Coordinates of C-alpha atoms and ligand atoms in Angstrom, one line a residue:
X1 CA 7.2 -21.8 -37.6
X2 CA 6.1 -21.2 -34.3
X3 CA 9.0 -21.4 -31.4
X4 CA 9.4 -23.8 -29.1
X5 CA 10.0 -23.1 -25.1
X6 CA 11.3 -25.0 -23.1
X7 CA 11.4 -24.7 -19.1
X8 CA 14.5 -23.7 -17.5
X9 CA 15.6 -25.1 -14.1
X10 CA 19.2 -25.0 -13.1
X11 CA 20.7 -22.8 -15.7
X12 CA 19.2 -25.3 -18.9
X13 CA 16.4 -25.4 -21.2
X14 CA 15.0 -28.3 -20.9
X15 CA 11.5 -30.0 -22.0
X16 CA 8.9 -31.0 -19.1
X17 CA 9.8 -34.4 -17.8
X18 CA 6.8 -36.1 -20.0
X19 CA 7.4 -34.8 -23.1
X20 CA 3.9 -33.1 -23.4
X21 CA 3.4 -29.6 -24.8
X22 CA 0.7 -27.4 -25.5
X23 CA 0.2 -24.8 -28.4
X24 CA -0.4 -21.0 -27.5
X25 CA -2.8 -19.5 -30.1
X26 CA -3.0 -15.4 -31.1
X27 CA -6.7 -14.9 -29.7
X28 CA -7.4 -12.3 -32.9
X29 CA -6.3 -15.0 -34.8
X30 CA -6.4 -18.8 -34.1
X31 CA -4.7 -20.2 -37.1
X32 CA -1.3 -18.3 -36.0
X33 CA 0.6 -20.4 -33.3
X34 CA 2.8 -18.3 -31.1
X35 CA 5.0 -21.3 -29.2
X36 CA 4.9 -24.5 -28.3
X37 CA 5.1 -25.0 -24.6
X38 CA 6.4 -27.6 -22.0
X39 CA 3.4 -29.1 -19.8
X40 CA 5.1 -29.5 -17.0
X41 CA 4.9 -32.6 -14.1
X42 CA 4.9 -31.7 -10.4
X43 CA 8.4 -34.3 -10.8
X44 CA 9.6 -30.5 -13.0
X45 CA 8.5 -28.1 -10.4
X46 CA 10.6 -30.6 -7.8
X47 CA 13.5 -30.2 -9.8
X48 CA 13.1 -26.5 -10.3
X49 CA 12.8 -25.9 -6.4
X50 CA 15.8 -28.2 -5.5
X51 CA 18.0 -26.2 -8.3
X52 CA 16.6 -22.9 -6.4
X53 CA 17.4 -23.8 -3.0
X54 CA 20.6 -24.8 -4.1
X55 CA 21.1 -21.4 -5.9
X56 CA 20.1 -19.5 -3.1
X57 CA 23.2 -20.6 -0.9
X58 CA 25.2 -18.4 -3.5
X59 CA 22.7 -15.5 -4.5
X60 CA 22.1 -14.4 -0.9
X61 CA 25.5 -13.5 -0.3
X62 CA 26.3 -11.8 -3.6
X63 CA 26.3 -7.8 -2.3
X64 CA 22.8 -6.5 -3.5
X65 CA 24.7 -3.4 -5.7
X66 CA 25.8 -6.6 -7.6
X67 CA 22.3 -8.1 -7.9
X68 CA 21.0 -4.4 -9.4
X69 CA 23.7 -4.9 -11.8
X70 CA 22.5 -7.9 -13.2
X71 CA 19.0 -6.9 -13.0
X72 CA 20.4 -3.3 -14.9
X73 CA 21.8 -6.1 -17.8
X74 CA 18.3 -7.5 -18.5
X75 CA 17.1 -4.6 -18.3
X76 CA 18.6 -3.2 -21.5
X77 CA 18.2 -6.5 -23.3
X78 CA 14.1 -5.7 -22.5
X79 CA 15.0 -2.0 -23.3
X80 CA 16.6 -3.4 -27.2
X81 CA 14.2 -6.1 -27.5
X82 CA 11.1 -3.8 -26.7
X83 CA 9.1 -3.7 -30.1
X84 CA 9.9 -7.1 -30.6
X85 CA 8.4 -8.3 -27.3
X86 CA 6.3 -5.8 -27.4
X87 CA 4.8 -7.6 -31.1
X88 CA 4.8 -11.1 -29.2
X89 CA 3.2 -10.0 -26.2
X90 CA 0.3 -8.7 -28.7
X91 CA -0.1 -11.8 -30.8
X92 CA -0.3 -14.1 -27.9
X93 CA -2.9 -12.0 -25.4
X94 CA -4.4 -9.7 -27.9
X95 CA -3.9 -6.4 -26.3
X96 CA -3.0 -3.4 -29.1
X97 CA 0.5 -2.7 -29.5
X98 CA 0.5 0.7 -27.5
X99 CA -0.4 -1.3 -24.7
X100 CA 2.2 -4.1 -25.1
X101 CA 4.8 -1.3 -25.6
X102 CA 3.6 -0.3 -22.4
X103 CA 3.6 -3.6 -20.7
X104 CA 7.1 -4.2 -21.4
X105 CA 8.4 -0.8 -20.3
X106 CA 6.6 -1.3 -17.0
X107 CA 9.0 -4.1 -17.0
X108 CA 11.8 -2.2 -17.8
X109 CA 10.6 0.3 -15.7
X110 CA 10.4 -2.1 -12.7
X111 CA 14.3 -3.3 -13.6
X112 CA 15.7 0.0 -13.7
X113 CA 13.8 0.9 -10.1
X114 CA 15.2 -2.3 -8.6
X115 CA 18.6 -2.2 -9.8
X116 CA 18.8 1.4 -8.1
X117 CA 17.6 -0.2 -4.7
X118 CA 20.3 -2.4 -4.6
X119 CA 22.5 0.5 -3.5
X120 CA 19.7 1.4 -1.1
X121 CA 17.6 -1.1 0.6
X122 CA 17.1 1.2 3.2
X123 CA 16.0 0.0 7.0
X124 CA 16.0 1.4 10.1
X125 CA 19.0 2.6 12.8
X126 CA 17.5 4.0 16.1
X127 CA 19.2 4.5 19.2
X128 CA 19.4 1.8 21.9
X129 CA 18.1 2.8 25.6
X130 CA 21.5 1.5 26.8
X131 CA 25.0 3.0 26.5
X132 CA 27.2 1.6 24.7
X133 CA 24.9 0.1 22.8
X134 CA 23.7 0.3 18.9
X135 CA 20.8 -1.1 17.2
X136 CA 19.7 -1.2 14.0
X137 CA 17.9 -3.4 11.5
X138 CA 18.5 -5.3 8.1
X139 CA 16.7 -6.6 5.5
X140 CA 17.2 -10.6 4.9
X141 CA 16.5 -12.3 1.6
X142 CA 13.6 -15.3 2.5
X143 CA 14.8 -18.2 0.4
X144 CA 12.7 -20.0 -2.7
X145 CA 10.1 -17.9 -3.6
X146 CA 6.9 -19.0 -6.5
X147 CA 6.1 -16.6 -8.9
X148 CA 2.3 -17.4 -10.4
X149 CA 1.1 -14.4 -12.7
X150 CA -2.2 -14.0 -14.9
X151 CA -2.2 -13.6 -18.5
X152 CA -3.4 -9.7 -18.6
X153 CA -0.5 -8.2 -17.9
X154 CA 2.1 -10.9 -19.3
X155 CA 5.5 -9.2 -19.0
X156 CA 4.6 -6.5 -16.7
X157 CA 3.2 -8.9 -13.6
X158 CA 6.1 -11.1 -13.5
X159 CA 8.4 -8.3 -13.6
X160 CA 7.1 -6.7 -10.3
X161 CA 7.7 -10.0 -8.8
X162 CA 10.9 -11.3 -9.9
X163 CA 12.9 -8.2 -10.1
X164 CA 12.4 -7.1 -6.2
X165 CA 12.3 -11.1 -4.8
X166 CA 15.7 -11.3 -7.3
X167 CA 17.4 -8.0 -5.8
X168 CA 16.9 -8.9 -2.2
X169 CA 18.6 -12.0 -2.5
X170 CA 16.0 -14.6 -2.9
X171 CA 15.6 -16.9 -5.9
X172 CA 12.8 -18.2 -8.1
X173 CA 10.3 -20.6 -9.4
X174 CA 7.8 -19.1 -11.4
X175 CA 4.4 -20.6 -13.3
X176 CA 3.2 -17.8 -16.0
X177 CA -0.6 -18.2 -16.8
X178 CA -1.4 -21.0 -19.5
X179 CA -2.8 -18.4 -21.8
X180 CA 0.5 -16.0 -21.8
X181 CA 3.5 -18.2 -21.6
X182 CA 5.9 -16.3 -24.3
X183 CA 6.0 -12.8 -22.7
X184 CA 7.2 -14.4 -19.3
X185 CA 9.4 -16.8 -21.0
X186 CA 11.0 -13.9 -23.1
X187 CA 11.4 -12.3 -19.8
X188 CA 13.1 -14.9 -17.9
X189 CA 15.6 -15.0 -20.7
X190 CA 16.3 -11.5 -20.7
X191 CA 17.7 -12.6 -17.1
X192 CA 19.4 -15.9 -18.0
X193 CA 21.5 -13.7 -20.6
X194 CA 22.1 -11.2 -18.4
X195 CA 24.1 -13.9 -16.2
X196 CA 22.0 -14.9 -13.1
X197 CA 23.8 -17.6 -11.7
X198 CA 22.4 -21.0 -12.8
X199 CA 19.4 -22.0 -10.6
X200 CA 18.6 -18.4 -9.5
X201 CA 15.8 -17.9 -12.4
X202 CA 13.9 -21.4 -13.0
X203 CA 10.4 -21.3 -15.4
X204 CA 8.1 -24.2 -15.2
X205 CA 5.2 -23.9 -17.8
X206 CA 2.2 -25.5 -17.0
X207 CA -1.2 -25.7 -15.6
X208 CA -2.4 -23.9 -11.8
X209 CA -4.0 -27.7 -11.3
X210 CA -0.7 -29.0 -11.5
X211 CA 2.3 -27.0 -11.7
X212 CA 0.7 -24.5 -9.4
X213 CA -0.6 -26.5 -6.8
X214 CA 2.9 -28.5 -6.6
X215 CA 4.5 -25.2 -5.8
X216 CA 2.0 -23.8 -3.1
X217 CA 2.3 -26.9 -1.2
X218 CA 6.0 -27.5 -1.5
X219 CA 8.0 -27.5 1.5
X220 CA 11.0 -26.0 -0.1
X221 CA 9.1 -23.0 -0.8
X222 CA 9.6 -20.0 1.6
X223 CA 6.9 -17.5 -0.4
X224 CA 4.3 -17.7 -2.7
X225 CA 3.2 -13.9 -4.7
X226 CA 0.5 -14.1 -7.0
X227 CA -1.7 -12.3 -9.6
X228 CA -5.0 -13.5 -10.1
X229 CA -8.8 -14.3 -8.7
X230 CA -9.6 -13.7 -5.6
X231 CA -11.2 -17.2 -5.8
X232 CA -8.0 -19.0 -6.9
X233 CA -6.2 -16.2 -4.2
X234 CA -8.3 -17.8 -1.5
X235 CA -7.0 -21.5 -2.4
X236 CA -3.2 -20.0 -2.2
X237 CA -4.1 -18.6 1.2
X238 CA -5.3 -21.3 2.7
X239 CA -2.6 -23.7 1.4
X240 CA 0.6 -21.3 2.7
X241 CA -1.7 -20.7 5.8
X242 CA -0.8 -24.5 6.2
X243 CA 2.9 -24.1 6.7
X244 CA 2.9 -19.9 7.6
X245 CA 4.3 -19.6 4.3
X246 CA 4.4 -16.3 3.2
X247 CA 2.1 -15.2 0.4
X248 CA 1.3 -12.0 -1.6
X249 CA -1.9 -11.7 -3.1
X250 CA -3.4 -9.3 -5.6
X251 CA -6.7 -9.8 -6.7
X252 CA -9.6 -8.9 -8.5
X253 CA -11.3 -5.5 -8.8
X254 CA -14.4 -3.8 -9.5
X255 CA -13.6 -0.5 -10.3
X256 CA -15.6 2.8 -10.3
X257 CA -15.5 6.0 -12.1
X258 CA -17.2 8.8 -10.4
X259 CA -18.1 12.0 -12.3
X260 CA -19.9 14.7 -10.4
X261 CA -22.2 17.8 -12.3
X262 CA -19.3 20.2 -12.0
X263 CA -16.8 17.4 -13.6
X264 CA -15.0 18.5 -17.5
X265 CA -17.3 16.0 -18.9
X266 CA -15.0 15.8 -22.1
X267 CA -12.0 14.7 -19.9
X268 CA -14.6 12.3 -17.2
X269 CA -15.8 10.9 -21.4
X270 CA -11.6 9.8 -22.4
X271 CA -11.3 8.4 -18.8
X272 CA -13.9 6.2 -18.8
X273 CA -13.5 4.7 -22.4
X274 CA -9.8 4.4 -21.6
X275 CA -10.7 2.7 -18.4
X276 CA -13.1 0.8 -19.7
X277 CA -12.2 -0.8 -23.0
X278 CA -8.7 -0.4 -23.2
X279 CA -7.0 -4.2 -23.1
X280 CA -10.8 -4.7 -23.9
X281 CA -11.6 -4.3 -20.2
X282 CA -9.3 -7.0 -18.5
X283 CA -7.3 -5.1 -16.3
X284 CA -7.3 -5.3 -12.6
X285 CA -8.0 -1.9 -12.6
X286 CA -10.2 -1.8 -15.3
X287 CA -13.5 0.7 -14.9
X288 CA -16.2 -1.8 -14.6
X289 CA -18.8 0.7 -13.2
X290 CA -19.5 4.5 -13.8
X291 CA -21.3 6.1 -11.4
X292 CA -22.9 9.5 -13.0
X293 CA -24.8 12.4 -11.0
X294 CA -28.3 12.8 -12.0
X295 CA -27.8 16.1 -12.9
X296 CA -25.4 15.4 -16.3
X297 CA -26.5 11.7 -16.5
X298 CA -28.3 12.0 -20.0
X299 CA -26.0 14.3 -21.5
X300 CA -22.9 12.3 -20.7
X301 CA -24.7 8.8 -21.6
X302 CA -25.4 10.3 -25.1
X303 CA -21.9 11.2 -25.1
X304 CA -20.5 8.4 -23.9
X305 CA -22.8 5.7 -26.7
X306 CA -21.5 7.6 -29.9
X307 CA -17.7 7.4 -28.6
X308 CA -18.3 3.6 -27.6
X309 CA -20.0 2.8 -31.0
X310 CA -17.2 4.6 -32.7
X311 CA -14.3 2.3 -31.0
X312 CA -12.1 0.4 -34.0
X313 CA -11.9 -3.4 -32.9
X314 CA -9.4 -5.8 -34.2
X315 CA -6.5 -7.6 -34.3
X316 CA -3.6 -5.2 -31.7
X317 CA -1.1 -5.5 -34.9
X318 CA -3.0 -3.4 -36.9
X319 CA -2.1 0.1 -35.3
X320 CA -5.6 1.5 -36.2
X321 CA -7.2 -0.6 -33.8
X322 CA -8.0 0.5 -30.4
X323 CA -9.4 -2.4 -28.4
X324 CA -8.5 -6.0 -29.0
X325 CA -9.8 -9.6 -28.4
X326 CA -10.8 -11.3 -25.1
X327 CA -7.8 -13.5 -24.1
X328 CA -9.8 -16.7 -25.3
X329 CA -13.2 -18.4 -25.9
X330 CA -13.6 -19.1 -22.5
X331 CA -13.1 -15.7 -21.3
X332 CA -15.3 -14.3 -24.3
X333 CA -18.3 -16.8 -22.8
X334 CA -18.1 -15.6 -19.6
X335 CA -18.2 -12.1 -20.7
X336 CA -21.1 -12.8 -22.5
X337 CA -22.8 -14.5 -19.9
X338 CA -22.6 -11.9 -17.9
X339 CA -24.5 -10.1 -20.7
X340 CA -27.0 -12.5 -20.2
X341 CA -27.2 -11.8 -16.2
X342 CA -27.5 -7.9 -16.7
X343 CA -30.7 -8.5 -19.2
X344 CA -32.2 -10.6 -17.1
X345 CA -32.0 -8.3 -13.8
X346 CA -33.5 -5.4 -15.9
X347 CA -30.3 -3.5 -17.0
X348 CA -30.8 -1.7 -20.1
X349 CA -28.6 -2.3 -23.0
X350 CA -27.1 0.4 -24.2
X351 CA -24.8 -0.5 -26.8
X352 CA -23.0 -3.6 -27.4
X353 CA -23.4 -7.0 -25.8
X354 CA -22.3 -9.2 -28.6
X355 CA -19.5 -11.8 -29.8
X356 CA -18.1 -10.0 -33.1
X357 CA -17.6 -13.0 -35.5
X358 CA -17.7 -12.1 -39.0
X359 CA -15.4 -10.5 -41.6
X360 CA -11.8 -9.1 -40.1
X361 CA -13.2 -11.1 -36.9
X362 CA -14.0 -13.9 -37.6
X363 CA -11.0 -15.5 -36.5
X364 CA -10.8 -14.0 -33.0
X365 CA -12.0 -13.7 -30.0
X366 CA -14.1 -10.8 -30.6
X367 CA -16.6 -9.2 -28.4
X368 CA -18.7 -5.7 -29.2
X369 CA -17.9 -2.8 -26.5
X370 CA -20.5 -3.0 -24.0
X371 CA -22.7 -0.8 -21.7
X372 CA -25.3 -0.9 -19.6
X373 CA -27.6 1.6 -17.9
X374 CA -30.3 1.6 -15.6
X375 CA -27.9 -0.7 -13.6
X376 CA -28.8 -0.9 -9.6
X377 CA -26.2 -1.2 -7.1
X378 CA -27.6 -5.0 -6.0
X379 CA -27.5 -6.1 -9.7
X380 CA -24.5 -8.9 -10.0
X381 CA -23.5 -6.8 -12.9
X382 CA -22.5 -3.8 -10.4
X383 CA -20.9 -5.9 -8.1
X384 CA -18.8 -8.7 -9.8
X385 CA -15.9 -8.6 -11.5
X386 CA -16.6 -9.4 -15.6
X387 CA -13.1 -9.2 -16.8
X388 CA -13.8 -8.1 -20.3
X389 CA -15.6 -4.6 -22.1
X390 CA -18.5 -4.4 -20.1
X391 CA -19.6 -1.1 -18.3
X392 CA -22.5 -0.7 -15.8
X393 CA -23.7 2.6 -15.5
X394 CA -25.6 4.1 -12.3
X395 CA -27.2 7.3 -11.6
X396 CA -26.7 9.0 -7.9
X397 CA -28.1 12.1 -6.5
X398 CA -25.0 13.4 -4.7
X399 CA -21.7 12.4 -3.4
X400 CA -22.3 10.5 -0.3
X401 CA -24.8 8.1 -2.4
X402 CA -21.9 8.4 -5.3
X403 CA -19.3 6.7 -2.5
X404 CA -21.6 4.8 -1.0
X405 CA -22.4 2.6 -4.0
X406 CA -18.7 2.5 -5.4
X407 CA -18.1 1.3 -2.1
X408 CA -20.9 -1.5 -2.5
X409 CA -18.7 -4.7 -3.8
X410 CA -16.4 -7.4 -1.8
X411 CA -13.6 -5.6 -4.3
X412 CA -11.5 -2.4 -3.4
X413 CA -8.6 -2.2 -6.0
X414 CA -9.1 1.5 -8.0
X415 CA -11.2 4.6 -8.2
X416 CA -11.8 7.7 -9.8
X417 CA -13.5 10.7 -9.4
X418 CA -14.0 13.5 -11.9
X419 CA -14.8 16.9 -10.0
X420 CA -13.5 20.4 -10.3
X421 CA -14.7 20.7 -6.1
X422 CA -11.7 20.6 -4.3
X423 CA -13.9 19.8 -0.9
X424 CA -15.4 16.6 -2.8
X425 CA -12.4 15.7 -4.3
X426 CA -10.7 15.6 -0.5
X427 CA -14.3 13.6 0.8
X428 CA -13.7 10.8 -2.1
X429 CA -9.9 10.0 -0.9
X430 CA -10.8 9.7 2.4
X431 CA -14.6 7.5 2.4
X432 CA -13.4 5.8 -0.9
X433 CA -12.6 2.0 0.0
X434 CA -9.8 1.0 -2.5
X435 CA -6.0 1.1 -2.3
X436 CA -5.7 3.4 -5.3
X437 CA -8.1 6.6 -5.9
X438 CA -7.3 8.7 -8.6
X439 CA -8.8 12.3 -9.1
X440 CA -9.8 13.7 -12.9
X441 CA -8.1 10.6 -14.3
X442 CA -8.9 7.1 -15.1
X443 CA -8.8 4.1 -13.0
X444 CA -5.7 2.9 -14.6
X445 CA -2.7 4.3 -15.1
X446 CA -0.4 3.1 -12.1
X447 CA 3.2 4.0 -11.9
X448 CA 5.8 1.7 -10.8
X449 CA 7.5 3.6 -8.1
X450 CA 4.6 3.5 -6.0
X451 CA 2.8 1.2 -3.8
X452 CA -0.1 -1.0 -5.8
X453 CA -2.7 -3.1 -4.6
X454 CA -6.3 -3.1 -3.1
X455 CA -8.5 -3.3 0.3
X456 CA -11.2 -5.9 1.4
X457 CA -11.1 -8.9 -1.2
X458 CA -8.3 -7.1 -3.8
X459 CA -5.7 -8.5 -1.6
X460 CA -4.1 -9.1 2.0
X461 CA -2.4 -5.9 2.8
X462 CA 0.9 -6.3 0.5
X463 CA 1.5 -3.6 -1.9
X464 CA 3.9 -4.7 -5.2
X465 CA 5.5 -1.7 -6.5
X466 CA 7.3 1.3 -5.1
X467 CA 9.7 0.7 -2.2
X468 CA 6.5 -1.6 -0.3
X469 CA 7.6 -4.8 -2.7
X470 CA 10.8 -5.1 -1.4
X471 CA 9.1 -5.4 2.1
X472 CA 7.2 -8.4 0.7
X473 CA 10.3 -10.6 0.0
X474 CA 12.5 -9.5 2.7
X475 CA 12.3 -10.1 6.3
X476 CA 13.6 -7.9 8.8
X477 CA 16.2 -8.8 10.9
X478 CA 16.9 -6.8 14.2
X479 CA 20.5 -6.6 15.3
X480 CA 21.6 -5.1 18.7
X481 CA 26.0 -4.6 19.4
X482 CA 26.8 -4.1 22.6
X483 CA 30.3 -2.9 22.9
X484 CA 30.1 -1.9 26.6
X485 CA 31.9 -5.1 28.0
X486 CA 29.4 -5.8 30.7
X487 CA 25.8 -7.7 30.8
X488 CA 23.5 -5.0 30.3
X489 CA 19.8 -5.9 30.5
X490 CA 16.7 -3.8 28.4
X491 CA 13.6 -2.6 31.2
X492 CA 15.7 -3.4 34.2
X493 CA 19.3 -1.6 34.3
X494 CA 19.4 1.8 35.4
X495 CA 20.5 4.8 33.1
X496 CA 23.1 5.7 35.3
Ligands
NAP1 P1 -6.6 -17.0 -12.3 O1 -7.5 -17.9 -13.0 O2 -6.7 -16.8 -10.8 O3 -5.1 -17.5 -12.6 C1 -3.9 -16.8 -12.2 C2 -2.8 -17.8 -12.2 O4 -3.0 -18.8 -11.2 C3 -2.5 -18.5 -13.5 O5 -1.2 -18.7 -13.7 C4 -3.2 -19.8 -13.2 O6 -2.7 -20.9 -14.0 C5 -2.8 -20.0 -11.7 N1 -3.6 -21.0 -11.0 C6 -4.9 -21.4 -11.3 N2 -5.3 -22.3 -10.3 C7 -4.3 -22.5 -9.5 C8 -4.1 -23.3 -8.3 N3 -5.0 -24.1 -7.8 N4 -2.9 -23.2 -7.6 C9 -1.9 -22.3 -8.1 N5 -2.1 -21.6 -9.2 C10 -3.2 -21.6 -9.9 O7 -6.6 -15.5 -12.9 P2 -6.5 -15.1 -14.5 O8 -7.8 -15.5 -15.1 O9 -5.3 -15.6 -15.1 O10 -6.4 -13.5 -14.3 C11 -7.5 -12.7 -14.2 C12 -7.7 -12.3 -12.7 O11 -6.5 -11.7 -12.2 C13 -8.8 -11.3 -12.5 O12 -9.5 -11.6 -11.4 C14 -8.0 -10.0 -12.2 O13 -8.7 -9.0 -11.5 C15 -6.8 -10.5 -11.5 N6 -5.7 -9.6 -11.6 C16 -5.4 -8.8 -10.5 C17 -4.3 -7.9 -10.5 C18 -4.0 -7.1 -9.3 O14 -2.8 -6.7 -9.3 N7 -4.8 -7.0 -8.3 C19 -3.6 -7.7 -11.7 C20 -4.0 -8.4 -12.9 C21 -5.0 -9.4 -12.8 P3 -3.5 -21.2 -15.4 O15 -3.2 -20.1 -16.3 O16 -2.8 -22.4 -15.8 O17 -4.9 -21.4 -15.1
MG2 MG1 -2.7 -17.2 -26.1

């Protein structure tokens, strides 16, 4: 029997104000139903925003060490619960279960990061130019902010929002992607049993049309952070640039491996097949692109087809398997039309470039490991994101041209280079145009103490993660005592 959700606004589960629901299907296997979901009415979102504002009279003023504490509670209930959200996560997205694993300890990674700042929150104290005089600054909590996540990452996303928005003080609305409700739902309740005062934590499931679009334009809304396209990341802008709302934004990627002649081209070989097919190629930071010196291009191409070919592909439960469905048909489609684009602009096919829909598979989402060569940095297929296990190879001559073509997309998210050079290595963190480089590792594989998020279209200069989120949902406030019993006036008193 598949479980039934239901949103909670106010401290309650209750169903969406029209009774409607949707089914969430396991994309390795559509028979088994993972939930049935509320689809929710703006009228829900309304009542989820009023029950927030409300809320937020009382959160903002509970000390933030208190606030950790409660984020430390649903912490452990993710840290006891792990395999089994870990299994849920898997049946409703598809990604294998040493992923999911790891998509819920990011979570519980994230919650045991934030609980600690609450006994930080660090700020500034500098001296005044006045005697008798102090200044210093504090962070304030914003108000009502909207969570909207993607389905990739379906535990992991929503955790780097709602755990630092929760510990400075603000409270929360948030709309998990249609194809992952469960994992953000399973979430949310981790923090409703911890005891978040009712109205802190509201889910409203739902479609972006509706229950997405209600919340970027409500008024009661003081931020909006969110996951996604840069296309649908474009639309939030320009709605919260409306009203000055705030807005977080963390887009799409096109990601590059480098690997230079001198690389370990065993090491540069796990990188990119990690990068490339694991969480069959939808992650932000997925490697999309591998950009090969002429010099070892053959060799590693060879090398790089029999691992590909070799890849086990099935349904994440089954521990054997290595790379998993595309989230849905839809998503599978597009991949495959982007299969379509690369043959048509001359790419070679190298391996791959196929639905998988017989046998084991045939009830899935299935798509064959992918790779092209004889890719050219103009082709569509080098320069769009494709969201699924699709990887363009190009050949370069030396470093500069190496850079110069990674840097050749609207998209600056991750990057890799794989180089024993020291001098190379330095050259590629500095000209490289992405908010994360990594060197002799793959383009995934960020940690949660530490600033994520991407140049150019990737984003709008926030970084979730590390101690940068908590910039994001805080506003500063600056705060000057003067205890000297006389009008003193900054740029005009002397400093006698
Ligand atoms: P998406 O289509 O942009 O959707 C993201 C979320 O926005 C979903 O919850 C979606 O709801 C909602 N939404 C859609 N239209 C909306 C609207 N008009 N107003 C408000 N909300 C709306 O992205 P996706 O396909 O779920 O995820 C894949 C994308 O996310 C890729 O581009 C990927 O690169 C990006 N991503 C970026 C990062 C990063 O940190 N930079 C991380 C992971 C993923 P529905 O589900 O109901 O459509
Ligand atoms: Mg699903």
């Amino acid at each position: 029997m598949a479980k039934i959700y239901k949103n909670l606004i106010n401290g309650k589960y209750v169903a969406s104000s029209s009774g409607k629901t949707y089914k969430n299907i396991n994309p390795a296997n559509t028979s088994d139903v993972v939930g049935i979901f509320p689809l929710s009415e703006v009228s829900d979102v309304n009542k989820a925003v009023d029950a927030a504002k409300k809320a937020y009279q009382i959160w903002k003023r509970v000390p933030a060490p208190q606030r950790g504490e409660i984020i430390r509670k649903a912490t452990e209930i993710l840290i006891a619960r792990k395999e089994e959200l870990a299994r849920i996560m898997t049946r409703e997205m598809g990604k294998v279960l040493k992923e999911t694993r790891g998509d819920v300890q990011e979570a519980i990674d994230t919650g045991l990061y934030a609980a600690g700042e609450g006994r930080r929150m660090f700020s500034f104290t500098v001296p005044s130019e006045l005697k008798n005089k102090m200044a210093f600054v504090i962070r304030r909590p914003m108000g009502v902010w909207g969570v909207i996540s993607p389905w990739n990452f379906p535990m992991a996303i929503p955790s780097w929002k709602i755990f630092p928005a929760l510990l400075c003080g603000n409270t929360i609305v948030c709309k998990p992607a249609t194809d992952t409700p469960a994992s953000a739902g399973e979430f949310v309740d981790a923090l409703h049993q911890a005891g978040v005062p009712d109205g802190v934590v509201n889910i409203v499931y739902g479609s972006g049309s509706k229950v997405g679009e209600a919340l970027i334009n409500h008024p009661g809304i003081a931020g909006i952070t969110f996951t996604g396209s840069s296309q649908i990341g474009k639309r939030i802008a320009e709605v919260c640039g409306k009203t000055l709302k705030r807005c977080s934004l963390e887009l799409g990627g096109k990601n590059a491996e480098i690997v230079m002649a001198d690389a370990d081209l065993d090491l540069a070989l796990d990188g990119v097949l990690w990068g490339a097919f694991g969480t069959t190629g939808q992650r932000c930071t997925a490697t999309s692109r591998l950009i090969l010196h002429e010099k070892i291009h053959d060799k590693f191409v060879n090398m790089l087809k029999k691992r590909t070919e070799a890849l086990k592909i099935g349904d994440g439960l089954d521990e054997k398997n290595q790379v998993g469905p595309c989230v849905s048909e839809a998503q599978r489609q597009s991949v495959h039309s982007y299969v379509q684009i690369g043959l048509q602009e001359g790419a070679k096919l190298l391996c791959g470039g196929k639905p998988l829909k017989t046998g084991k598979n045939a009830k899935g989402f299935f798509y064959a490991p992918t790779i092209f060569t004889n890719v050219t940095p103009e082709m569509r297929i080098a320069k769009e994101e494709i969201f699924g296990p699709v990887l363009s190879v190009l050949k370069v001559k030396n470093l500069a041209q190496a850079i110069k073509v990674l840097n050749n997309t609207q998209y600056g998210l991750s990057s890799s280079i794989y180089t024993k050079n020291v001098n190379d290595s330095f050259r590629a963190i500095e000209d490289i145009e992405a908010g994360i480089t990594y060197i002799n590792a793959p383009t995934i594989g960020a940690e949660c103490h530490l600033p994520f998020g991407g140049v150019k279209e990737t984003g709008n200069g926030h970084r979730e993660g590390g101690w940068t989120v908590f910039e994001i949902f805080s506003e500063l406030k600056t705060v000057y005592v003067d205890y000297s019993g006389a009008l003193q006036k900054a740029q005009i008193d002397t400093w006698d």
